Short mmCIF file of C-alpha atoms in Angstrom, two decimals:
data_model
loop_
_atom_site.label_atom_id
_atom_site.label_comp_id
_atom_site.label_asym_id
_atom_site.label_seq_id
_atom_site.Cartn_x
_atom_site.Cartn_y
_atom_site.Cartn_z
CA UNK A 1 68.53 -23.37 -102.76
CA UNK A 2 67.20 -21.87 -99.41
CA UNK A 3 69.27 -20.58 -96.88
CA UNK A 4 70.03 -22.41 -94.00
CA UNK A 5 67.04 -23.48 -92.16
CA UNK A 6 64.93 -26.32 -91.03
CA UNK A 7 66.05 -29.87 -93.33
CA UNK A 8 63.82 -30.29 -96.41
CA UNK A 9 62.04 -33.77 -95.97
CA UNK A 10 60.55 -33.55 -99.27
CA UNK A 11 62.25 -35.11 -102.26
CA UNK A 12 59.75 -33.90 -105.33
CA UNK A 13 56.45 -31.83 -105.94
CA UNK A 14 54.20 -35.40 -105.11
CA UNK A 15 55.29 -35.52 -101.44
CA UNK A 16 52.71 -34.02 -99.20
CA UNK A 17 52.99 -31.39 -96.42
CA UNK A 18 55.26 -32.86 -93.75
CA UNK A 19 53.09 -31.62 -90.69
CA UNK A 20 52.12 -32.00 -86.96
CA UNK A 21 48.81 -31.62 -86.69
CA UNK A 22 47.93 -28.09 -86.77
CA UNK A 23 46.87 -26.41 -83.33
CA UNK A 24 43.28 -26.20 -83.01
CA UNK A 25 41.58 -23.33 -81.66
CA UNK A 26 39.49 -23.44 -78.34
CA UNK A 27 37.78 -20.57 -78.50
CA UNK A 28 37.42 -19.36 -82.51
CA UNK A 29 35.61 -16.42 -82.74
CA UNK A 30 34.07 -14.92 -86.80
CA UNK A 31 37.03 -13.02 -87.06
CA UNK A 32 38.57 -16.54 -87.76
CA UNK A 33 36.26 -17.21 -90.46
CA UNK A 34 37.00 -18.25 -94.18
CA UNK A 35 33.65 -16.02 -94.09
CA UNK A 36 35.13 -12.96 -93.60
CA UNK A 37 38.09 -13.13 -95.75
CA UNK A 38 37.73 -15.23 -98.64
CA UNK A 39 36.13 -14.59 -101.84
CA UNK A 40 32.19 -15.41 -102.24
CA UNK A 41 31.02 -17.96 -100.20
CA UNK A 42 28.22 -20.41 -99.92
CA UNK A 43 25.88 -21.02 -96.31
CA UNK A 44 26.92 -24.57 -96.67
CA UNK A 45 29.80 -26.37 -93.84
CA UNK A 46 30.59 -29.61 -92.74
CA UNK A 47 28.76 -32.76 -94.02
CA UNK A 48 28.08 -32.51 -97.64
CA UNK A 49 24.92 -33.14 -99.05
CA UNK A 50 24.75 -37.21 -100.82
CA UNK A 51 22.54 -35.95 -103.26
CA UNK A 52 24.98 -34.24 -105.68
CA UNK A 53 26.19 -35.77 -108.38
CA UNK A 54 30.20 -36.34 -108.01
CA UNK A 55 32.18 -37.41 -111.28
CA UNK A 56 35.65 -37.47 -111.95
CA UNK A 57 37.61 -35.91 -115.11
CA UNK A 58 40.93 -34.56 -116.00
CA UNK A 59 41.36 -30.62 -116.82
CA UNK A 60 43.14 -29.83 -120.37
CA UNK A 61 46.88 -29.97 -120.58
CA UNK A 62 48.41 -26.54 -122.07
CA UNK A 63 52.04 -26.47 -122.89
CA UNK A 64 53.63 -23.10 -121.40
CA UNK A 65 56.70 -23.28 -124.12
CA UNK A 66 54.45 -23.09 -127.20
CA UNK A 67 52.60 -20.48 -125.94
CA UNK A 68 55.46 -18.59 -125.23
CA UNK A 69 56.94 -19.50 -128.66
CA UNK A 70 53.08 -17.67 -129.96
CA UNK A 71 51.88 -21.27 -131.26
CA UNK A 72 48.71 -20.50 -132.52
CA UNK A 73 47.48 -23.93 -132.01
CA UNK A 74 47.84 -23.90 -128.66
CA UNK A 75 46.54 -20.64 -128.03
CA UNK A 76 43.38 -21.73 -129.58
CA UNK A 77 43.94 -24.81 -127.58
CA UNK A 78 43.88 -22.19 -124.29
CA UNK A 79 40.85 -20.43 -126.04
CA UNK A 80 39.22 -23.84 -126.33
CA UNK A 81 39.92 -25.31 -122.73
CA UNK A 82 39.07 -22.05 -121.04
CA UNK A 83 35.56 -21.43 -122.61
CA UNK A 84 34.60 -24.84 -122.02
CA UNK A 85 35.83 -25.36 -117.90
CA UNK A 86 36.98 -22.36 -116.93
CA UNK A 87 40.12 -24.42 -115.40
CA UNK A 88 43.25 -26.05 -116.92
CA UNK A 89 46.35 -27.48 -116.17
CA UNK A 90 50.19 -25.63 -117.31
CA UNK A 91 52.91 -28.15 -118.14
CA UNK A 92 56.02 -27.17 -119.19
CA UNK A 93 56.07 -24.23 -117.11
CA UNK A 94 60.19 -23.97 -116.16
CA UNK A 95 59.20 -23.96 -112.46
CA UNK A 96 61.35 -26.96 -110.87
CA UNK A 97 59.56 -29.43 -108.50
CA UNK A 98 62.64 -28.77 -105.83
CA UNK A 99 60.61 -25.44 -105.38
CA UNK A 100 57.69 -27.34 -105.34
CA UNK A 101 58.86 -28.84 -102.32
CA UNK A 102 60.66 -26.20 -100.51
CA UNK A 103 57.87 -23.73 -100.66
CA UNK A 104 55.20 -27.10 -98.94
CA UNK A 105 57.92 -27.19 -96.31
CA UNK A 106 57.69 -23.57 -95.52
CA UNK A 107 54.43 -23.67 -95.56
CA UNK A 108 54.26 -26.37 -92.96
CA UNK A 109 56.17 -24.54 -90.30
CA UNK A 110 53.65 -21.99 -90.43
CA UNK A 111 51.10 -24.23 -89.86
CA UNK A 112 52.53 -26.02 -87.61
CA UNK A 113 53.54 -23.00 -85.16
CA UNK A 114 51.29 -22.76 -82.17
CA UNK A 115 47.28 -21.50 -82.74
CA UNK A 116 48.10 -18.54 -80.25
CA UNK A 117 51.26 -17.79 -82.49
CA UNK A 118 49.44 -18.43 -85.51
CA UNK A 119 46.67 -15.32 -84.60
CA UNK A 120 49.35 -12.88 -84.05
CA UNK A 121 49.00 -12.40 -88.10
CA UNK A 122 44.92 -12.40 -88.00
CA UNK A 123 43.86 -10.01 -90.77
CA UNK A 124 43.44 -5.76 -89.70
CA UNK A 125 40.33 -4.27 -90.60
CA UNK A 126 39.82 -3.95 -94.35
CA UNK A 127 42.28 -6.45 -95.08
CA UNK A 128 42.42 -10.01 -96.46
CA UNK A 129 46.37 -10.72 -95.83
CA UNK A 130 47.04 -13.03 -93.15
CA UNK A 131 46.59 -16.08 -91.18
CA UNK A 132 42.96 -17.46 -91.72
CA UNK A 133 41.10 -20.93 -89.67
CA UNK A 134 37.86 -22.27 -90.72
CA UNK A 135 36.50 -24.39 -87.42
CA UNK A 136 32.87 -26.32 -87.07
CA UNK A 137 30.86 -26.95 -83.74
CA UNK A 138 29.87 -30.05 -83.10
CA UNK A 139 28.30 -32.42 -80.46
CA UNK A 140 30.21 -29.34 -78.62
CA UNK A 141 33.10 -29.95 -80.00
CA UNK A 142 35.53 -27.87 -82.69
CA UNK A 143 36.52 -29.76 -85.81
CA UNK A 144 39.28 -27.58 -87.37
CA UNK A 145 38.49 -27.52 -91.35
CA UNK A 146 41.34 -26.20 -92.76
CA UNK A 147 43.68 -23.02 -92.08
CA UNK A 148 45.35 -20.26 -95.09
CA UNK A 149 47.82 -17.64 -94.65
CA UNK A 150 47.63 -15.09 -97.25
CA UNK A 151 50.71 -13.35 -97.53
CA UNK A 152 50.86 -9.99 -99.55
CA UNK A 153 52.51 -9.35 -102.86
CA UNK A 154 54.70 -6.21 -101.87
CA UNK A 155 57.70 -7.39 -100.46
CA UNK A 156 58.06 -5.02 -97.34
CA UNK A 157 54.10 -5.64 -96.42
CA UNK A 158 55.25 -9.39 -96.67
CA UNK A 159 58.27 -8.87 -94.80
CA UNK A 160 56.05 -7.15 -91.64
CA UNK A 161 53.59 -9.86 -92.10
CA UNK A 162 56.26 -12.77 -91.31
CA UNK A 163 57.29 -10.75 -88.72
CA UNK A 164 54.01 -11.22 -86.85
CA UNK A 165 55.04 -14.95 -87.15
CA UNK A 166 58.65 -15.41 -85.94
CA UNK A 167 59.73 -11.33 -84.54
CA UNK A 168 63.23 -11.94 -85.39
CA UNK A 169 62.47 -12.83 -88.82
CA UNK A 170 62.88 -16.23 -90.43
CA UNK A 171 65.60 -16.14 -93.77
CA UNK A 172 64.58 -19.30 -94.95
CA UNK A 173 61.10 -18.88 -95.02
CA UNK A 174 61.27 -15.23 -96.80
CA UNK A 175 64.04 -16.17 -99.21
CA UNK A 176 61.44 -19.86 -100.87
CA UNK A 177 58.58 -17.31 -100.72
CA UNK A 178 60.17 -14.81 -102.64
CA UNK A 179 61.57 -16.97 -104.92
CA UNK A 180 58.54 -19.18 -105.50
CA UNK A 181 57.24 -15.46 -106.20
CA UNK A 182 59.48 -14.64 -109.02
CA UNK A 183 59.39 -18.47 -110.69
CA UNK A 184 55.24 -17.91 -110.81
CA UNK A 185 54.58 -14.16 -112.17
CA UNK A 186 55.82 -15.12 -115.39
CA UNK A 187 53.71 -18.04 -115.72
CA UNK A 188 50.94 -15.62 -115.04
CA UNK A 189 51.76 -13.26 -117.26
CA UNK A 190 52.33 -15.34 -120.45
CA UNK A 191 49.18 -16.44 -119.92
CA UNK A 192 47.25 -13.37 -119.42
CA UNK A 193 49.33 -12.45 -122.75
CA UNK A 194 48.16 -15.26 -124.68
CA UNK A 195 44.49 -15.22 -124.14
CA UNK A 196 44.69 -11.49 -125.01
CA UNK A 197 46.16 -12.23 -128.16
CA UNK A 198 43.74 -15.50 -128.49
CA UNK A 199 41.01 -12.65 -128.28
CA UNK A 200 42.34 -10.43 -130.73
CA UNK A 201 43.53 -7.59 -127.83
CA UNK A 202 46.77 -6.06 -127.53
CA UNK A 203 48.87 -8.68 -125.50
CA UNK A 204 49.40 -6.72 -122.44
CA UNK A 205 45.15 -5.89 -121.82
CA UNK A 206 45.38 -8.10 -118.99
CA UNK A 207 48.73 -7.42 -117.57
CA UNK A 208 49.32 -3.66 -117.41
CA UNK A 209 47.17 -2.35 -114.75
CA UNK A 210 48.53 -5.40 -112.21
CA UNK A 211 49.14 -4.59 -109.06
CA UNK A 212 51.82 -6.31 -106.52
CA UNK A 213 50.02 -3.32 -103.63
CA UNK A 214 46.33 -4.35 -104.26
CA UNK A 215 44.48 -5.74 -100.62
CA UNK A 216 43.61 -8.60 -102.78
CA UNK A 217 47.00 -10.00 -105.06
CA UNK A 218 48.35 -12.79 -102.56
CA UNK A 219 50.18 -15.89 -102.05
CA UNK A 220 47.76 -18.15 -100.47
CA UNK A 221 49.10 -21.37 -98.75
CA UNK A 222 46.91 -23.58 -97.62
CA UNK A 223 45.82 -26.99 -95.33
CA UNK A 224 43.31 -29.41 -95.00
CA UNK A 225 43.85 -31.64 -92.32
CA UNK A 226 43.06 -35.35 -92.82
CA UNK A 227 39.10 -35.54 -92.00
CA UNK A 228 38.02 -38.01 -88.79
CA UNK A 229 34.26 -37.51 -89.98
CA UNK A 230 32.58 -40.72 -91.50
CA UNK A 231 30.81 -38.47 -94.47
CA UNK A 232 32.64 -35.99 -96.97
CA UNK A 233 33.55 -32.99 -95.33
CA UNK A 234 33.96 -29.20 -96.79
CA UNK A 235 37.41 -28.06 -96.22
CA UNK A 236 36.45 -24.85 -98.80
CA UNK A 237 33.10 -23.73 -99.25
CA UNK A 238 31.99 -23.37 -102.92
CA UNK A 239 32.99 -20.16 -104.59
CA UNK A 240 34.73 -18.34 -107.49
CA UNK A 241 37.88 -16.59 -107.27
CA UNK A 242 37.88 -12.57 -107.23
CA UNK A 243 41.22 -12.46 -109.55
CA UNK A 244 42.17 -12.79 -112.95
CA UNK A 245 43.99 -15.70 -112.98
CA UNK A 246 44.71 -17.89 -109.91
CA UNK A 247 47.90 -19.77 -110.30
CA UNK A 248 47.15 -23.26 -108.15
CA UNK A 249 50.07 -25.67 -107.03
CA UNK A 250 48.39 -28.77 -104.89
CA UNK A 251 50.04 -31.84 -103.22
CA UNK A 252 49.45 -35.51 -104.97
CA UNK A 253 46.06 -35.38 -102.51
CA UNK A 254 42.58 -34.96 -103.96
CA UNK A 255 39.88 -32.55 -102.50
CA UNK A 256 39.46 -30.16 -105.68
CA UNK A 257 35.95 -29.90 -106.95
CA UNK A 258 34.58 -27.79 -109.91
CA UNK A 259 30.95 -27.03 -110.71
CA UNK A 260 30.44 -28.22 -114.55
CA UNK A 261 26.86 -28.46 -116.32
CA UNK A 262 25.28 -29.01 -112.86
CA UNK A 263 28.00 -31.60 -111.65
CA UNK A 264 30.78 -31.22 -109.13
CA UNK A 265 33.84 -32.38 -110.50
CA UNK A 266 36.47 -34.13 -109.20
CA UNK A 267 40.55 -33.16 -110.46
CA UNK A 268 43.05 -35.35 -109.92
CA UNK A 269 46.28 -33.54 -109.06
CA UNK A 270 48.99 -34.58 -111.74
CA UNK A 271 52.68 -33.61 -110.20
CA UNK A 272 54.15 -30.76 -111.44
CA UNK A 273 51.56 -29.46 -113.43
CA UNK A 274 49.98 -26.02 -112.22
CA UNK A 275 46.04 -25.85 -112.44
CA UNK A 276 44.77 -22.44 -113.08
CA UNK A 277 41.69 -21.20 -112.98
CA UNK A 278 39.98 -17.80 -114.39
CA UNK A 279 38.79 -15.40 -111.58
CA UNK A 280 35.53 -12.90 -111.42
CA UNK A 281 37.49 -10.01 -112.92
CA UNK A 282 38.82 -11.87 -115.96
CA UNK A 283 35.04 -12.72 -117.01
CA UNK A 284 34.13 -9.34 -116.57
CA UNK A 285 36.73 -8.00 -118.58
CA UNK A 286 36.27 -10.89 -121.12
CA UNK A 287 32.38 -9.96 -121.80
CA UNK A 288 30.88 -13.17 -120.01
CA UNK A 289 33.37 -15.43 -122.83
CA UNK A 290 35.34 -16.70 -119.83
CA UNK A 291 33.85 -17.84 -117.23
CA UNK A 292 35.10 -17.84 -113.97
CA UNK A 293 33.99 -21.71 -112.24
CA UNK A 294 32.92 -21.86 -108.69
CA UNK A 295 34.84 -24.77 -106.77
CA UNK A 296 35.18 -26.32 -103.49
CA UNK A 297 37.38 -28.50 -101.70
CA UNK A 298 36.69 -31.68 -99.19
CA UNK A 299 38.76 -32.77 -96.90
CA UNK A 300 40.55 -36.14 -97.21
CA UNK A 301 39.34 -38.75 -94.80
CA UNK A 302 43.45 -40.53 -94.79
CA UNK A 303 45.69 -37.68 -95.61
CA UNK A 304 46.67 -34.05 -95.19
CA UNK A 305 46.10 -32.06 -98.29
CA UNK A 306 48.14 -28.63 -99.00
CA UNK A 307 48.22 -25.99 -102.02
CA UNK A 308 49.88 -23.15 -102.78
CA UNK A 309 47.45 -20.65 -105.00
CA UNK A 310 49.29 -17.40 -106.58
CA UNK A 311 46.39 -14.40 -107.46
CA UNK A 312 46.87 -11.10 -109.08
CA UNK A 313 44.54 -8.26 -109.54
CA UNK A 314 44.34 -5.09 -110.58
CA UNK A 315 45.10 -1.81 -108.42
CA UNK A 316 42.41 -0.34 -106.62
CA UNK A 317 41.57 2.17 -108.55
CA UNK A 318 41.38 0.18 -111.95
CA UNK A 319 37.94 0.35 -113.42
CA UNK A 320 36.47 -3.39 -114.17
CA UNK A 321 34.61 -3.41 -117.25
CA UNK A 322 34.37 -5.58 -120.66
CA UNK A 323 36.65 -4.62 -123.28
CA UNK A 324 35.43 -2.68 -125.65
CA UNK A 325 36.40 -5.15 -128.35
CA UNK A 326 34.30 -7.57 -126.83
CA UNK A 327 31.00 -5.09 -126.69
CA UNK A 328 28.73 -5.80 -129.82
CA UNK A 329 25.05 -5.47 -130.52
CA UNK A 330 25.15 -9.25 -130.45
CA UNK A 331 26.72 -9.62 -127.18
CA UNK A 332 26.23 -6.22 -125.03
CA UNK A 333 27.91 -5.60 -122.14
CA UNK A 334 27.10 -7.74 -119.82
CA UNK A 335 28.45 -5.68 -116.43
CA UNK A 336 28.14 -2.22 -115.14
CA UNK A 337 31.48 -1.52 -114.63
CA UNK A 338 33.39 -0.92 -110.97
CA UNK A 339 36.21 -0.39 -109.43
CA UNK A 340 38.63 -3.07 -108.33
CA UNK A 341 38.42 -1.77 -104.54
CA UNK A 342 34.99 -1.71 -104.76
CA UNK A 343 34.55 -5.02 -105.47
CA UNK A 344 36.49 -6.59 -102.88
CA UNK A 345 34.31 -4.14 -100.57
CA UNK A 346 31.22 -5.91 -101.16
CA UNK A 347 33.08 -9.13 -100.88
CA UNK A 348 33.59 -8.00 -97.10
CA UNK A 349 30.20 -6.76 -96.93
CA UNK A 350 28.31 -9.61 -98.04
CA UNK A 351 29.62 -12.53 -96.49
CA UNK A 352 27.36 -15.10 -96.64
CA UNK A 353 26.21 -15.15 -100.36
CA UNK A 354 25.99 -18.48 -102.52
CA UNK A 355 28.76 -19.08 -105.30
CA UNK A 356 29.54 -16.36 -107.78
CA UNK A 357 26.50 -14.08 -106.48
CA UNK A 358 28.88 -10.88 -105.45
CA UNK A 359 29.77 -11.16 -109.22
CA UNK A 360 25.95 -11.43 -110.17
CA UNK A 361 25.80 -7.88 -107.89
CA UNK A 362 27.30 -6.11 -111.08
CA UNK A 363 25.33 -8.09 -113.71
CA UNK A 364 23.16 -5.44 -116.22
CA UNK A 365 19.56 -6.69 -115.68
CA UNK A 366 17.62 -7.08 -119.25
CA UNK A 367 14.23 -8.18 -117.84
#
């Protein structure tokens, strides 16, 4: 239970974000920009094009328990769901739904703080932690697409960061983020731990060089505000994620999209079921066997649609490259390999890029 603090409207993990309308900004300016801050994106905003095929399916189901018990069925089960989408859901993951709904109504008083209160916590230089807006021009007006705050791992660079927010600090607010923290790194972990062993690897290949300080490990909370637009409407550009894993809680409102055999895809949120989804450096390290999806999110044209996305990477100094395991003469290494930091370096650098192409920048060329 949080400390005292503002009343918890929510009763379970389906209830929405219980928000004013968020501020919008009059004057955005790039440094407000999903753009500049968020992993690869595409040149495409607002409408979205009619011509792309739009189905609907649900994600594979994996049960946390067995694979903590080291059930080798459903580790292949894992295996099986993550070579084939890229994405899956985690039931039975030990996470209650009351924190579910205490860490939406956090989120919400962030959002719904003023816009000029809101950019007090703009990222620094060099930097993707903090409060984030993506805004569209049109018919001179400024349709607000969605807004993120990415809060950092370490505890005292979080702790400064809510500062920026509300100067004499806000109890509540720290003590559901931290624990929300704690209840989700496990989760993380036994997976990373399970495909490992799924792969053959010692169980902690994915988990030992983890780093809580790196620019890019973050809790992410975002909002899409209800869209007034009579066409669907991109709340998040298409991209892939630059993380291993990326731990995804979502409100009962649709808007998640993933690209499968030339399809976008829509998921239907199930409550209290995580959806995770491999990142860049988790199909570098797995030798092109997983692959990391790129996905998108539109806007809802009747309601407000909020997640809460947990991502972990390595330190900056780790060197990204496939296992050696995974390195045969029948499937070569497929990347040249890099540092963490430099990776999310060329994120910053180039911006505008379609889909998974800062990934495609380390590819080994064999034409």
């Amino acid at each position: 239970m949080a400390p005292n603090g503002p009343a918890n409207g929510l009763s379970d993990a389906s209830s929405s974000f219980l928000l004013h309308h968020p501020s919008t900004p009059t004057d955005p300016s790039p440094s407000h920009d999903y753009q500049q801050h968020h992993t690869h994106m595409d040149s495409s905003h607002g409408p979205v094009a009619q011509d792309q095929i739009l189905t609907h399916a649900e994600l594979p189901v994996i049960d946390l328990k067995l694979l903590s018990h080291a059930d080798e069925a459903e580790i292949q089960k894992l295996l099986m769901a993550v070579k084939e989408w890229g994405f899956f859901q985690v039931a039975n993951h030990d996470v209650p739904c009351k924190l579910f709904s205490e860490i939406e109504e956090q989120a919400s008083h962030v959002f719904a703080l003023p816009f000029e209160a809101k950019t007090r916590a703009e990222p620094a230089a060099g930097s993707f932690h903090g409060y984030l807006t993506k805004s569209l021009g049109e018919d001179g007006k400024m349709l607000q697409l969605s807004e993120a705050l990415r809060l950092p791992l370490n505890p005292q660079h979080r702790s400064d960061m809510i500062m920026k927010f509300w100067p004499e600090g806000n109890e509540a607010f720290s003590f559901v983020v931290e624990e929300y923290i704690a209840a989700v790194e496990p989760v993380l972990l036994q997976l990373l731990r399970s495909l490992a062993l799924g792969l053959g690897l010692d169980p902690l290949q994915f988990t030992h060089n983890l780093s809580n300080d790196a620019n890019f490990s973050a809790l992410r909370m975002n909002i899409y505000t209800a869209s007034s637009q009579p066409s669907p409407t991109l709340g998040l550009v298409a991209h892939s994620d630059a993380s291993l894993l990326t731990i995804l809680h979502q409100s009962c409102v649709d808007g998640l999209q993933i690209r499968k055999d030339d399809k976008w895809i829509a998921i239907t949120p199930q409550v209290g079921f995580f959806v995770v989804n491999v990142g860049d450096m988790l199909q570098v390290m797995s030798n092109d066997i997983f692959p990391s999806v790129v996905h998108r999110v539109i806007k809802n044209n009747n309601k407000c649609r909020s997640s809460v996305a947990y991502l972990k990477v390595p330190h900056p100094q780790f060197i990204v490259r496939p296992m050696p395991q995974l390195v045969s003469h029948q499937q070569p290494s497929q990347y040249s390999p890099f540092t963490a930091e430099e990776y999310y370096t060329s994120m910053s650098t180039h911006r505008l890029i379609d889909g998974k192409s800062n990934l495609d920048r380390f590819r080994i060329s064999r034409t």
